[in-house]
mmCIF file of C-alpha atoms in Angstrom:
data_model
loop_
_atom_site.group_PDB
_atom_site.id
_atom_site.type_symbol
_atom_site.label_atom_id
_atom_site.label_comp_id
_atom_site.label_asym_id
_atom_site.label_seq_id
_atom_site.Cartn_x
_atom_site.Cartn_y
_atom_site.Cartn_z
ATOM 1 C CA MET U 1 -4.525 5.361 19.080
ATOM 2 C CA SER U 2 -2.214 4.818 16.592
ATOM 3 C CA GLU U 3 0.002 1.553 16.813
ATOM 4 C CA SER U 4 3.276 0.665 14.470
ATOM 5 C CA ILE U 5 2.890 -0.956 11.819
ATOM 6 C CA ALA U 6 6.436 -4.175 11.900
ATOM 7 C CA GLY U 7 7.958 -5.855 9.162
ATOM 8 C CA VAL U 8 10.613 -7.238 7.431
ATOM 9 C CA VAL U 9 13.297 -7.590 5.042
ATOM 10 C CA LEU U 10 13.444 -10.091 2.573
ATOM 11 C CA ASP U 11 14.845 -10.617 -0.714
ATOM 12 C CA ARG U 12 15.968 -6.745 -0.419
ATOM 13 C CA ASP U 13 12.041 -5.579 -0.135
ATOM 14 C CA PRO U 14 10.999 -3.984 2.802
ATOM 15 C CA LEU U 15 7.907 -6.009 4.172
ATOM 16 C CA ILE U 16 4.383 -5.304 6.010
ATOM 17 C CA LYS U 17 1.560 -7.105 6.561
ATOM 18 C CA LEU U 18 -1.495 -5.798 4.702
ATOM 19 C CA VAL U 19 -5.254 -5.778 5.692
ATOM 20 C CA LEU U 20 -7.791 -4.384 3.315
ATOM 21 C CA TYR U 21 -11.323 -4.161 4.105
ATOM 22 C CA ALA U 22 -13.172 -6.330 0.489
ATOM 23 C CA THR U 23 -16.485 -5.502 -0.453
ATOM 24 C CA ASP U 24 -18.760 -7.900 1.302
ATOM 25 C CA GLY U 25 -17.538 -6.810 4.647
ATOM 26 C CA ALA U 26 -14.428 -10.382 4.627
ATOM 27 C CA THR U 27 -10.925 -8.693 5.405
ATOM 28 C CA ARG U 28 -7.742 -9.643 2.981
ATOM 29 C CA THR U 29 -4.178 -9.962 4.955
ATOM 30 C CA GLU U 30 -1.772 -9.244 1.908
ATOM 31 C CA THR U 31 2.155 -9.146 1.737
ATOM 32 C CA ALA U 32 3.240 -5.609 0.586
ATOM 33 C CA VAL U 33 6.531 -4.492 -0.656
ATOM 34 C CA VAL U 34 6.458 -0.997 0.977
ATOM 35 C CA ASP U 35 7.697 1.121 -2.152
ATOM 36 C CA THR U 36 9.374 4.576 -1.535
ATOM 37 C CA GLY U 37 10.032 4.928 -5.322
ATOM 38 C CA TYR U 38 5.718 4.137 -5.769
ATOM 39 C CA GLN U 39 4.580 7.947 -4.820
ATOM 40 C CA GLY U 40 0.172 6.623 -4.639
ATOM 41 C CA ALA U 41 -0.704 4.938 -1.584
ATOM 42 C CA VAL U 42 -1.234 1.623 -2.164
ATOM 43 C CA ALA U 43 -1.070 -0.456 -5.486
ATOM 44 C CA ALA U 44 -2.051 -3.850 -6.543
ATOM 45 C CA PRO U 45 -2.944 -7.066 -8.796
ATOM 46 C CA ASP U 46 -6.135 -6.643 -10.959
ATOM 47 C CA ALA U 47 -7.577 -9.580 -8.390
ATOM 48 C CA VAL U 48 -7.166 -7.718 -5.186
ATOM 49 C CA PHE U 49 -8.282 -4.196 -6.486
ATOM 50 C CA ASP U 50 -11.790 -6.265 -7.555
ATOM 51 C CA ARG U 51 -12.426 -7.424 -3.888
ATOM 52 C CA VAL U 52 -11.275 -4.641 -2.469
ATOM 53 C CA ARG U 53 -12.386 -1.088 -4.181
ATOM 54 C CA ARG U 54 -15.408 1.452 -3.187
ATOM 55 C CA GLY U 55 -17.746 2.063 -6.202
ATOM 56 C CA ARG U 56 -17.333 2.593 -9.263
ATOM 57 C CA ALA U 57 -12.961 2.297 -11.299
ATOM 58 C CA THR U 58 -11.995 5.332 -13.165
ATOM 59 C CA PRO U 59 -8.457 6.067 -15.466
ATOM 60 C CA VAL U 60 -5.861 7.670 -14.383
ATOM 61 C CA ALA U 61 -2.320 8.585 -16.433
ATOM 62 C CA VAL U 62 0.811 6.772 -14.565
ATOM 63 C CA ARG U 63 3.854 8.361 -15.392
ATOM 64 C CA LEU U 64 7.375 5.490 -14.052
ATOM 65 C CA ALA U 65 10.460 7.887 -13.439
ATOM 66 C CA ASP U 66 11.653 7.451 -16.936
ATOM 67 C CA GLY U 67 8.985 9.153 -18.079
ATOM 68 C CA THR U 68 7.065 6.153 -20.080
ATOM 69 C CA THR U 69 3.047 6.879 -19.125
ATOM 70 C CA PHE U 70 0.506 3.805 -19.316
ATOM 71 C CA GLU U 71 -3.254 3.872 -17.576
ATOM 72 C CA ARG U 72 -4.759 2.006 -14.365
ATOM 73 C CA ARG U 73 -8.012 2.198 -13.458
ATOM 74 C CA ALA U 74 -8.354 3.471 -9.531
ATOM 75 C CA ALA U 75 -10.756 3.269 -6.701
ATOM 76 C CA VAL U 76 -11.244 3.848 -2.823
ATOM 77 C CA ALA U 77 -10.137 1.703 -1.050
ATOM 78 C CA GLU U 78 -10.345 0.434 2.585
ATOM 79 C CA VAL U 79 -7.043 -0.343 4.658
ATOM 80 C CA GLN U 80 -6.126 -1.063 7.871
ATOM 81 C CA TRP U 81 -3.248 1.706 8.995
ATOM 82 C CA CYS U 82 -1.558 2.099 12.271
ATOM 83 C CA GLY U 83 -4.313 0.479 14.270
ATOM 84 C CA GLU U 84 -6.526 2.859 11.783
ATOM 85 C CA ARG U 85 -9.094 2.528 9.307
ATOM 86 C CA VAL U 86 -8.630 4.610 7.133
ATOM 87 C CA ARG U 87 -9.952 5.421 3.175
ATOM 88 C CA THR U 88 -7.293 5.690 0.537
ATOM 89 C CA ARG U 89 -6.400 6.021 -3.176
ATOM 90 C CA ILE U 90 -5.890 1.967 -4.412
ATOM 91 C CA LEU U 91 -4.503 1.632 -8.314
ATOM 92 C CA GLY U 92 -5.433 -1.760 -10.071
ATOM 93 C CA GLY U 93 -2.294 -4.288 -12.350
ATOM 94 C CA ALA U 94 0.362 -4.330 -10.215
ATOM 95 C CA SER U 95 1.625 -7.028 -10.060
ATOM 96 C CA GLN U 96 2.040 -6.770 -6.244
ATOM 97 C CA VAL U 97 0.876 -5.042 -2.868
ATOM 98 C CA LEU U 98 2.859 -1.673 -2.882
ATOM 99 C CA VAL U 99 1.992 0.678 -0.374
ATOM 100 C CA GLY U 100 3.748 3.813 -1.741
ATOM 101 C CA MET U 101 4.347 7.391 -0.178
ATOM 102 C CA GLU U 102 0.573 8.717 -0.505
ATOM 103 C CA LEU U 103 0.158 6.114 2.894
ATOM 104 C CA LEU U 104 2.937 6.969 4.508
ATOM 105 C CA ALA U 105 2.929 10.213 4.794
ATOM 106 C CA HIS U 106 2.643 11.730 7.976
ATOM 107 C CA HIS U 107 5.156 8.110 8.945
ATOM 108 C CA ARG U 108 8.183 7.058 10.225
ATOM 109 C CA LEU U 109 9.439 4.324 7.891
ATOM 110 C CA THR U 110 12.769 2.878 9.778
ATOM 111 C CA VAL U 111 14.260 0.061 7.595
ATOM 112 C CA ASP U 112 17.286 -2.165 8.372
ATOM 113 C CA CYS U 113 19.029 -3.239 4.666
ATOM 114 C CA VAL U 114 19.851 -6.837 5.600
ATOM 115 C CA GLU U 115 17.730 -9.809 4.706
ATOM 116 C CA GLY U 116 15.518 -10.728 7.946
ATOM 117 C CA GLY U 117 16.479 -6.742 9.327
ATOM 118 C CA PRO U 118 13.060 -5.221 10.817
ATOM 119 C CA VAL U 119 10.474 -2.556 9.163
ATOM 120 C CA THR U 120 9.028 -0.371 11.061
ATOM 121 C CA ILE U 121 6.098 1.859 10.329
ATOM 122 C CA GLU U 122 5.526 4.395 13.178
ATOM 123 C CA PRO U 123 2.813 7.699 12.836
ATOM 124 C CA LEU U 124 4.600 11.253 13.219
ATOM 125 C CA SER U 125 3.403 13.267 15.739
ATOM 126 C CA ARG U 126 1.332 16.280 13.599
#
């Protein structure tokens, strides 16, 4: 059964707790910024990426809104998303954990854009 995800706005960032499954079977709970400008699923610092990636990392080209391109490592990871364990793509090399539009697809994101305001992610009916 799908559950909603609750978070909070701090310093103008919509934040949620994201559970990632490490390759040793342990879980890691990371604070993640919900970034609607990021088209991917999850991005993370290399230390987190290396603990949770499944299999080999492959290089991918990343393009920013200003057209700048650079290379990052990509792999598959497993995360807890709306009460379900899902496999998704993760990129390394980020300065913080980000959740992007690929993971938000088919969900409703609600953010009250005030300090301490609620952040809610709910699955949409298909």
